[in-house]
Amino acid sequence: MQNQQGQMHQNMHTGAVPPQMNHGGHEVFDVHEVLSGAIGTMDQYLLLRQHVKDPELLDILDRQYQFMQEEYNITVECFKSGQDPSQRTERYEMKQGNDFIYGLQPSQPKKPVQSPTELTDASISGIMLGAVKSGASMKTMAACEVTNPVVRRVLADSVPNCIEMAYELSIYQNKHHYYQVPQLAQQDMTQLLNAYAPAQGMPQTNNMNMNTNMNMPH
């Protein structure tokens, strides 16, 4: 991570910009969205926790919540200071394997619950999955607007963690048949898998330009 300790930047109208003000307009708004979304996700996790029945899902929820809280604090710290945070961003690691079960089996149609008591582990894990997927999208878009190199790196490092959390939840759902994964017919799959070929070398741009210039009328 690039060290921003004491680094000054320039505003063409006001002169030197101190590190804590090293943020563009779009950046400030987008990071506010990210931090607000992170709070919303953690609040959802906290509210859902009391309704979780499966110890495995409860373990996932607690581990993800703790990791989100640490990432949130790191983001807030570097956003306010414009400098390196006091601790590095870590990498989230799930406990389970990555084996998916493919195919569909009959199941009851889904519908909204009428009471919190009707919440199941299937619906809770689905809410969690939607929240972390939303976080991945928001952080990706925000990172593309950030001018402060430390904040940009913190957000960019956080995106793979959101993806890993989403993957962990989708595997959990798939294992319990809450999230079923269809596959295409083998013939269709084979055709699509072989629809692209690797690129071969670099285009001959210099020769193309020379040929174009030679063919132009004088």
PDB file of C-alpha atoms in Angstrom:
ATOM      1  CA  MET A   1       0.000   0.000   0.000  1.00  0.00           C
ATOM      2  CA  GLN A   2       1.319   3.432  -0.912  1.00  0.00           C
ATOM      3  CA  ASN A   3       2.347   5.505   2.081  1.00  0.00           C
ATOM      4  CA  GLN A   4       0.584   8.863   2.239  1.00  0.00           C
ATOM      5  CA  GLN A   5       2.290  10.128   5.405  1.00  0.00           C
ATOM      6  CA  GLY A   6       2.700  13.877   5.034  1.00  0.00           C
ATOM      7  CA  GLN A   7       2.121  13.877   1.277  1.00  0.00           C
ATOM      8  CA  MET A   8       0.647  17.099  -0.085  1.00  0.00           C
ATOM      9  CA  HIS A   9      -1.467  17.512  -3.217  1.00  0.00           C
ATOM     10  CA  GLN A  10      -2.447  20.563  -5.191  1.00  0.00           C
ATOM     11  CA  ASN A  11      -5.742  22.307  -5.857  1.00  0.00           C
ATOM     12  CA  MET A  12      -5.386  24.731  -8.796  1.00  0.00           C
ATOM     13  CA  HIS A  13      -7.491  27.335  -6.953  1.00  0.00           C
ATOM     14  CA  THR A  14      -6.605  27.001  -3.264  1.00  0.00           C
ATOM     15  CA  GLY A  15      -3.056  25.623  -3.384  1.00  0.00           C
ATOM     16  CA  ALA A  16      -1.709  22.806  -1.210  1.00  0.00           C
ATOM     17  CA  VAL A  17      -4.186  20.130  -0.083  1.00  0.00           C
ATOM     18  CA  PRO A  18      -3.439  18.329   3.212  1.00  0.00           C
ATOM     19  CA  PRO A  19      -3.692  14.504   3.262  1.00  0.00           C
ATOM     20  CA  GLN A  20      -7.026  14.428   5.118  1.00  0.00           C
ATOM     21  CA  MET A  21      -8.572  16.512   2.320  1.00  0.00           C
ATOM     22  CA  ASN A  22      -7.095  14.425  -0.484  1.00  0.00           C
ATOM     23  CA  HIS A  23     -10.492  13.327  -1.836  1.00  0.00           C
ATOM     24  CA  GLY A  24     -12.474  14.218  -4.951  1.00  0.00           C
ATOM     25  CA  GLY A  25     -16.151  15.074  -4.947  1.00  0.00           C
ATOM     26  CA  HIS A  26     -17.342  11.828  -6.536  1.00  0.00           C
ATOM     27  CA  GLU A  27     -15.090   9.911  -4.159  1.00  0.00           C
ATOM     28  CA  VAL A  28     -16.640  11.445  -1.044  1.00  0.00           C
ATOM     29  CA  PHE A  29     -20.181  10.632  -2.152  1.00  0.00           C
ATOM     30  CA  ASP A  30     -19.323   7.104  -3.291  1.00  0.00           C
ATOM     31  CA  VAL A  31     -17.383   6.225  -0.134  1.00  0.00           C
ATOM     32  CA  HIS A  32     -20.327   7.504   1.914  1.00  0.00           C
ATOM     33  CA  GLU A  33     -22.517   5.049  -0.023  1.00  0.00           C
ATOM     34  CA  VAL A  34     -20.054   2.228   0.675  1.00  0.00           C
ATOM     35  CA  LEU A  35     -19.851   2.968   4.402  1.00  0.00           C
ATOM     36  CA  SER A  36     -23.612   3.372   4.708  1.00  0.00           C
ATOM     37  CA  GLY A  37     -24.098   0.091   2.856  1.00  0.00           C
ATOM     38  CA  ALA A  38     -21.613  -1.646   5.157  1.00  0.00           C
ATOM     39  CA  ILE A  39     -23.532  -0.434   8.209  1.00  0.00           C
ATOM     40  CA  GLY A  40     -26.772  -1.645   6.649  1.00  0.00           C
ATOM     41  CA  THR A  41     -25.310  -5.087   5.987  1.00  0.00           C
ATOM     42  CA  MET A  42     -23.967  -5.435   9.528  1.00  0.00           C
ATOM     43  CA  ASP A  43     -27.297  -4.261  10.962  1.00  0.00           C
ATOM     44  CA  GLN A  44     -29.087  -6.904   8.870  1.00  0.00           C
ATOM     45  CA  TYR A  45     -26.711  -9.593  10.123  1.00  0.00           C
ATOM     46  CA  LEU A  46     -27.346  -8.495  13.714  1.00  0.00           C
ATOM     47  CA  LEU A  47     -31.133  -8.595  13.284  1.00  0.00           C
ATOM     48  CA  LEU A  48     -31.079 -11.957  11.496  1.00  0.00           C
ATOM     49  CA  ARG A  49     -28.772 -13.668  13.984  1.00  0.00           C
ATOM     50  CA  GLN A  50     -31.527 -14.411  16.508  1.00  0.00           C
ATOM     51  CA  HIS A  51     -33.499 -16.316  13.861  1.00  0.00           C
ATOM     52  CA  VAL A  52     -30.671 -18.605  12.652  1.00  0.00           C
ATOM     53  CA  LYS A  53     -31.175 -22.283  13.515  1.00  0.00           C
ATOM     54  CA  ASP A  54     -28.247 -24.024  11.804  1.00  0.00           C
ATOM     55  CA  PRO A  55     -24.953 -23.792  13.797  1.00  0.00           C
ATOM     56  CA  GLU A  56     -22.993 -23.808  10.518  1.00  0.00           C
ATOM     57  CA  LEU A  57     -24.860 -20.753   9.209  1.00  0.00           C
ATOM     58  CA  LEU A  58     -24.471 -19.050  12.581  1.00  0.00           C
ATOM     59  CA  ASP A  59     -20.714 -19.603  12.394  1.00  0.00           C
ATOM     60  CA  ILE A  60     -20.611 -18.110   8.875  1.00  0.00           C
ATOM     61  CA  LEU A  61     -22.674 -15.111  10.011  1.00  0.00           C
ATOM     62  CA  ASP A  62     -20.459 -14.414  13.032  1.00  0.00           C
ATOM     63  CA  ARG A  63     -17.190 -14.762  11.101  1.00  0.00           C
ATOM     64  CA  GLN A  64     -18.397 -12.546   8.265  1.00  0.00           C
ATOM     65  CA  TYR A  65     -19.770  -9.939  10.656  1.00  0.00           C
ATOM     66  CA  GLN A  66     -16.468  -9.714  12.542  1.00  0.00           C
ATOM     67  CA  PHE A  67     -14.511  -9.375   9.305  1.00  0.00           C
ATOM     68  CA  MET A  68     -16.901  -6.715   7.937  1.00  0.00           C
ATOM     69  CA  GLN A  69     -16.555  -4.705  11.129  1.00  0.00           C
ATOM     70  CA  GLU A  70     -12.764  -4.688  10.896  1.00  0.00           C
ATOM     71  CA  GLU A  71     -12.847  -3.698   7.212  1.00  0.00           C
ATOM     72  CA  TYR A  72     -15.360  -0.955   7.962  1.00  0.00           C
ATOM     73  CA  ASN A  73     -13.118   0.509  10.675  1.00  0.00           C
ATOM     74  CA  ILE A  74     -10.081   0.438   8.365  1.00  0.00           C
ATOM     75  CA  THR A  75     -12.035   2.209   5.616  1.00  0.00           C
ATOM     76  CA  VAL A  76     -13.341   4.876   7.989  1.00  0.00           C
ATOM     77  CA  GLU A  77      -9.833   5.482   9.362  1.00  0.00           C
ATOM     78  CA  CYS A  78      -8.085   5.992   6.018  1.00  0.00           C
ATOM     79  CA  PHE A  79     -11.035   7.978   4.604  1.00  0.00           C
ATOM     80  CA  LYS A  80     -10.857  10.463   7.498  1.00  0.00           C
ATOM     81  CA  SER A  81      -7.051  10.736   7.529  1.00  0.00           C
ATOM     82  CA  GLY A  82      -6.224  10.310   3.839  1.00  0.00           C
ATOM     83  CA  GLN A  83      -3.259   8.199   4.963  1.00  0.00           C
ATOM     84  CA  ASP A  84      -2.363   4.554   5.601  1.00  0.00           C
ATOM     85  CA  PRO A  85      -4.602   2.938   8.241  1.00  0.00           C
ATOM     86  CA  SER A  86      -3.081   1.580  11.454  1.00  0.00           C
ATOM     87  CA  GLN A  87      -3.613  -2.006  10.296  1.00  0.00           C
ATOM     88  CA  ARG A  88      -3.503  -3.744   6.933  1.00  0.00           C
ATOM     89  CA  THR A  89      -6.554  -5.095   5.153  1.00  0.00           C
ATOM     90  CA  GLU A  90      -6.746  -8.850   5.565  1.00  0.00           C
ATOM     91  CA  ARG A  91      -8.027 -11.567   3.232  1.00  0.00           C
ATOM     92  CA  TYR A  92     -11.276 -13.323   4.113  1.00  0.00           C
ATOM     93  CA  GLU A  93     -11.044 -17.109   3.973  1.00  0.00           C
ATOM     94  CA  MET A  94     -14.014 -19.437   4.135  1.00  0.00           C
ATOM     95  CA  LYS A  95     -13.857 -22.772   5.956  1.00  0.00           C
ATOM     96  CA  GLN A  96     -15.740 -25.060   3.592  1.00  0.00           C
ATOM     97  CA  GLY A  97     -14.806 -26.532   0.235  1.00  0.00           C
ATOM     98  CA  ASN A  98     -15.991 -25.339  -3.158  1.00  0.00           C
ATOM     99  CA  ASP A  99     -17.926 -28.319  -4.512  1.00  0.00           C
ATOM    100  CA  PHE A 100     -21.201 -27.404  -6.194  1.00  0.00           C
ATOM    101  CA  ILE A 101     -24.070 -29.802  -6.812  1.00  0.00           C
ATOM    102  CA  TYR A 102     -25.586 -29.237 -10.268  1.00  0.00           C
ATOM    103  CA  GLY A 103     -29.133 -29.943 -11.335  1.00  0.00           C
ATOM    104  CA  LEU A 104     -32.650 -29.065 -10.240  1.00  0.00           C
ATOM    105  CA  GLN A 105     -35.094 -30.962  -8.073  1.00  0.00           C
ATOM    106  CA  PRO A 106     -38.749 -30.066  -7.365  1.00  0.00           C
ATOM    107  CA  SER A 107     -39.262 -27.492  -4.619  1.00  0.00           C
ATOM    108  CA  GLN A 108     -42.018 -25.274  -3.273  1.00  0.00           C
ATOM    109  CA  PRO A 109     -42.415 -21.816  -4.852  1.00  0.00           C
ATOM    110  CA  LYS A 110     -40.921 -19.017  -2.771  1.00  0.00           C
ATOM    111  CA  LYS A 111     -42.929 -16.119  -1.384  1.00  0.00           C
ATOM    112  CA  PRO A 112     -42.420 -13.292   1.137  1.00  0.00           C
ATOM    113  CA  VAL A 113     -42.836 -14.211   4.804  1.00  0.00           C
ATOM    114  CA  GLN A 114     -45.669 -12.695   6.825  1.00  0.00           C
ATOM    115  CA  SER A 115     -43.853 -12.715  10.183  1.00  0.00           C
ATOM    116  CA  PRO A 116     -40.227 -12.755  11.417  1.00  0.00           C
ATOM    117  CA  THR A 117     -40.976 -16.131  13.010  1.00  0.00           C
ATOM    118  CA  GLU A 118     -41.328 -17.581   9.496  1.00  0.00           C
ATOM    119  CA  LEU A 119     -37.717 -16.749   8.620  1.00  0.00           C
ATOM    120  CA  THR A 120     -35.769 -19.880   7.745  1.00  0.00           C
ATOM    121  CA  ASP A 121     -32.076 -20.554   7.259  1.00  0.00           C
ATOM    122  CA  ALA A 122     -32.787 -20.584   3.522  1.00  0.00           C
ATOM    123  CA  SER A 123     -34.232 -17.060   3.530  1.00  0.00           C
ATOM    124  CA  ILE A 124     -31.658 -15.732   6.007  1.00  0.00           C
ATOM    125  CA  SER A 125     -28.698 -17.003   3.969  1.00  0.00           C
ATOM    126  CA  GLY A 126     -30.352 -15.524   0.866  1.00  0.00           C
ATOM    127  CA  ILE A 127     -30.619 -12.099   2.506  1.00  0.00           C
ATOM    128  CA  MET A 128     -26.985 -12.310   3.573  1.00  0.00           C
ATOM    129  CA  LEU A 129     -25.935 -13.309   0.056  1.00  0.00           C
ATOM    130  CA  GLY A 130     -27.771 -10.360  -1.499  1.00  0.00           C
ATOM    131  CA  ALA A 131     -26.158  -7.949   0.964  1.00  0.00           C
ATOM    132  CA  VAL A 132     -22.552  -9.007   0.317  1.00  0.00           C
ATOM    133  CA  LYS A 133     -23.107  -9.091  -3.463  1.00  0.00           C
ATOM    134  CA  SER A 134     -24.410  -5.527  -3.252  1.00  0.00           C
ATOM    135  CA  GLY A 135     -21.317  -4.548  -1.270  1.00  0.00           C
ATOM    136  CA  ALA A 136     -19.039  -5.988  -3.950  1.00  0.00           C
ATOM    137  CA  SER A 137     -20.774  -3.880  -6.623  1.00  0.00           C
ATOM    138  CA  MET A 138     -20.725  -0.657  -4.596  1.00  0.00           C
ATOM    139  CA  LYS A 139     -17.058  -1.004  -3.641  1.00  0.00           C
ATOM    140  CA  THR A 140     -16.044  -1.745  -7.225  1.00  0.00           C
ATOM    141  CA  MET A 141     -17.829   1.333  -8.567  1.00  0.00           C
ATOM    142  CA  ALA A 142     -16.487   3.517  -5.746  1.00  0.00           C
ATOM    143  CA  ALA A 143     -12.898   2.343  -6.256  1.00  0.00           C
ATOM    144  CA  CYS A 144     -13.096   3.532  -9.872  1.00  0.00           C
ATOM    145  CA  GLU A 145     -13.999   7.062  -8.690  1.00  0.00           C
ATOM    146  CA  VAL A 146     -11.495   7.399  -5.814  1.00  0.00           C
ATOM    147  CA  THR A 147      -8.537   9.767  -6.187  1.00  0.00           C
ATOM    148  CA  ASN A 148      -6.890   9.006  -2.826  1.00  0.00           C
ATOM    149  CA  PRO A 149      -4.549   6.056  -3.493  1.00  0.00           C
ATOM    150  CA  VAL A 150      -4.883   4.579   0.017  1.00  0.00           C
ATOM    151  CA  VAL A 151      -8.698   4.628   0.028  1.00  0.00           C
ATOM    152  CA  ARG A 152      -8.734   3.228  -3.505  1.00  0.00           C
ATOM    153  CA  ARG A 153      -6.478   0.333  -2.487  1.00  0.00           C
ATOM    154  CA  VAL A 154      -8.513  -0.413   0.656  1.00  0.00           C
ATOM    155  CA  LEU A 155     -11.728  -0.542  -1.377  1.00  0.00           C
ATOM    156  CA  ALA A 156     -10.126  -2.575  -4.164  1.00  0.00           C
ATOM    157  CA  ASP A 157      -8.717  -5.065  -1.631  1.00  0.00           C
ATOM    158  CA  SER A 158     -12.162  -5.384  -0.060  1.00  0.00           C
ATOM    159  CA  VAL A 159     -13.931  -6.443  -3.279  1.00  0.00           C
ATOM    160  CA  PRO A 160     -12.402  -9.975  -3.395  1.00  0.00           C
ATOM    161  CA  ASN A 161     -13.435 -10.403   0.244  1.00  0.00           C
ATOM    162  CA  CYS A 162     -17.056  -9.607  -0.618  1.00  0.00           C
ATOM    163  CA  ILE A 163     -16.850 -12.088  -3.490  1.00  0.00           C
ATOM    164  CA  GLU A 164     -15.432 -14.760  -1.167  1.00  0.00           C
ATOM    165  CA  MET A 165     -18.221 -14.196   1.359  1.00  0.00           C
ATOM    166  CA  ALA A 166     -20.822 -14.443  -1.393  1.00  0.00           C
ATOM    167  CA  TYR A 167     -19.228 -17.651  -2.652  1.00  0.00           C
ATOM    168  CA  GLU A 168     -19.225 -19.115   0.869  1.00  0.00           C
ATOM    169  CA  LEU A 169     -22.924 -18.365   1.252  1.00  0.00           C
ATOM    170  CA  SER A 170     -23.836 -19.708  -2.189  1.00  0.00           C
ATOM    171  CA  ILE A 171     -21.990 -22.976  -1.439  1.00  0.00           C
ATOM    172  CA  TYR A 172     -23.814 -23.230   1.884  1.00  0.00           C
ATOM    173  CA  GLN A 173     -27.145 -22.668   0.140  1.00  0.00           C
ATOM    174  CA  ASN A 174     -26.325 -25.117  -2.625  1.00  0.00           C
ATOM    175  CA  LYS A 175     -25.337 -27.849  -0.152  1.00  0.00           C
ATOM    176  CA  HIS A 176     -28.737 -27.566   1.537  1.00  0.00           C
ATOM    177  CA  HIS A 177     -30.600 -27.303  -1.820  1.00  0.00           C
ATOM    178  CA  TYR A 178     -31.678 -23.719  -1.112  1.00  0.00           C
ATOM    179  CA  TYR A 179     -29.788 -22.552  -4.223  1.00  0.00           C
ATOM    180  CA  GLN A 180     -29.992 -24.960  -7.129  1.00  0.00           C
ATOM    181  CA  VAL A 181     -27.703 -24.629 -10.137  1.00  0.00           C
ATOM    182  CA  PRO A 182     -29.026 -25.763 -13.525  1.00  0.00           C
ATOM    183  CA  GLN A 183     -26.727 -26.847 -16.342  1.00  0.00           C
ATOM    184  CA  LEU A 184     -27.147 -26.671 -20.105  1.00  0.00           C
ATOM    185  CA  ALA A 185     -27.460 -29.766 -22.252  1.00  0.00           C
ATOM    186  CA  GLN A 186     -24.036 -31.300 -22.934  1.00  0.00           C
ATOM    187  CA  GLN A 187     -24.182 -30.454 -26.652  1.00  0.00           C
ATOM    188  CA  ASP A 188     -24.999 -26.797 -25.944  1.00  0.00           C
ATOM    189  CA  MET A 189     -22.358 -26.609 -23.209  1.00  0.00           C
ATOM    190  CA  THR A 190     -19.682 -28.033 -25.505  1.00  0.00           C
ATOM    191  CA  GLN A 191     -20.524 -25.575 -28.257  1.00  0.00           C
ATOM    192  CA  LEU A 192     -20.375 -22.577 -25.905  1.00  0.00           C
ATOM    193  CA  LEU A 193     -17.176 -23.731 -24.185  1.00  0.00           C
ATOM    194  CA  ASN A 194     -15.454 -23.885 -27.568  1.00  0.00           C
ATOM    195  CA  ALA A 195     -16.935 -20.676 -28.968  1.00  0.00           C
ATOM    196  CA  TYR A 196     -13.707 -18.683 -28.465  1.00  0.00           C
ATOM    197  CA  ALA A 197     -10.094 -19.205 -29.506  1.00  0.00           C
ATOM    198  CA  PRO A 198      -6.970 -17.568 -28.033  1.00  0.00           C
ATOM    199  CA  ALA A 199      -5.582 -14.423 -29.629  1.00  0.00           C
ATOM    200  CA  GLN A 200      -2.370 -14.883 -31.630  1.00  0.00           C
ATOM    201  CA  GLY A 201       0.421 -12.389 -30.944  1.00  0.00           C
ATOM    202  CA  MET A 202       0.351  -8.628 -31.298  1.00  0.00           C
ATOM    203  CA  PRO A 203      -1.380  -6.860 -34.205  1.00  0.00           C
ATOM    204  CA  GLN A 204       1.046  -5.489 -36.814  1.00  0.00           C
ATOM    205  CA  THR A 205       0.079  -1.873 -36.151  1.00  0.00           C
ATOM    206  CA  ASN A 206       3.282  -0.350 -37.578  1.00  0.00           C
ATOM    207  CA  ASN A 207       2.941  -2.200 -40.866  1.00  0.00           C
ATOM    208  CA  MET A 208      -0.715  -1.300 -41.056  1.00  0.00           C
ATOM    209  CA  ASN A 209       0.067   2.382 -40.544  1.00  0.00           C
ATOM    210  CA  MET A 210       2.827   2.237 -43.180  1.00  0.00           C
ATOM    211  CA  ASN A 211       0.527   0.578 -45.687  1.00  0.00           C
ATOM    212  CA  THR A 212      -2.187   3.129 -44.967  1.00  0.00           C
ATOM    213  CA  ASN A 213       0.241   6.034 -45.479  1.00  0.00           C
ATOM    214  CA  MET A 214       1.588   4.539 -48.703  1.00  0.00           C
ATOM    215  CA  ASN A 215      -1.913   4.205 -50.113  1.00  0.00           C
ATOM    216  CA  MET A 216      -2.936   7.766 -49.267  1.00  0.00           C
ATOM    217  CA  PRO A 217      -2.954  10.178 -52.264  1.00  0.00           C
ATOM    218  CA  HIS A 218      -0.269  12.893 -52.255  1.00  0.00           C
TER     219      HIS A 218
END
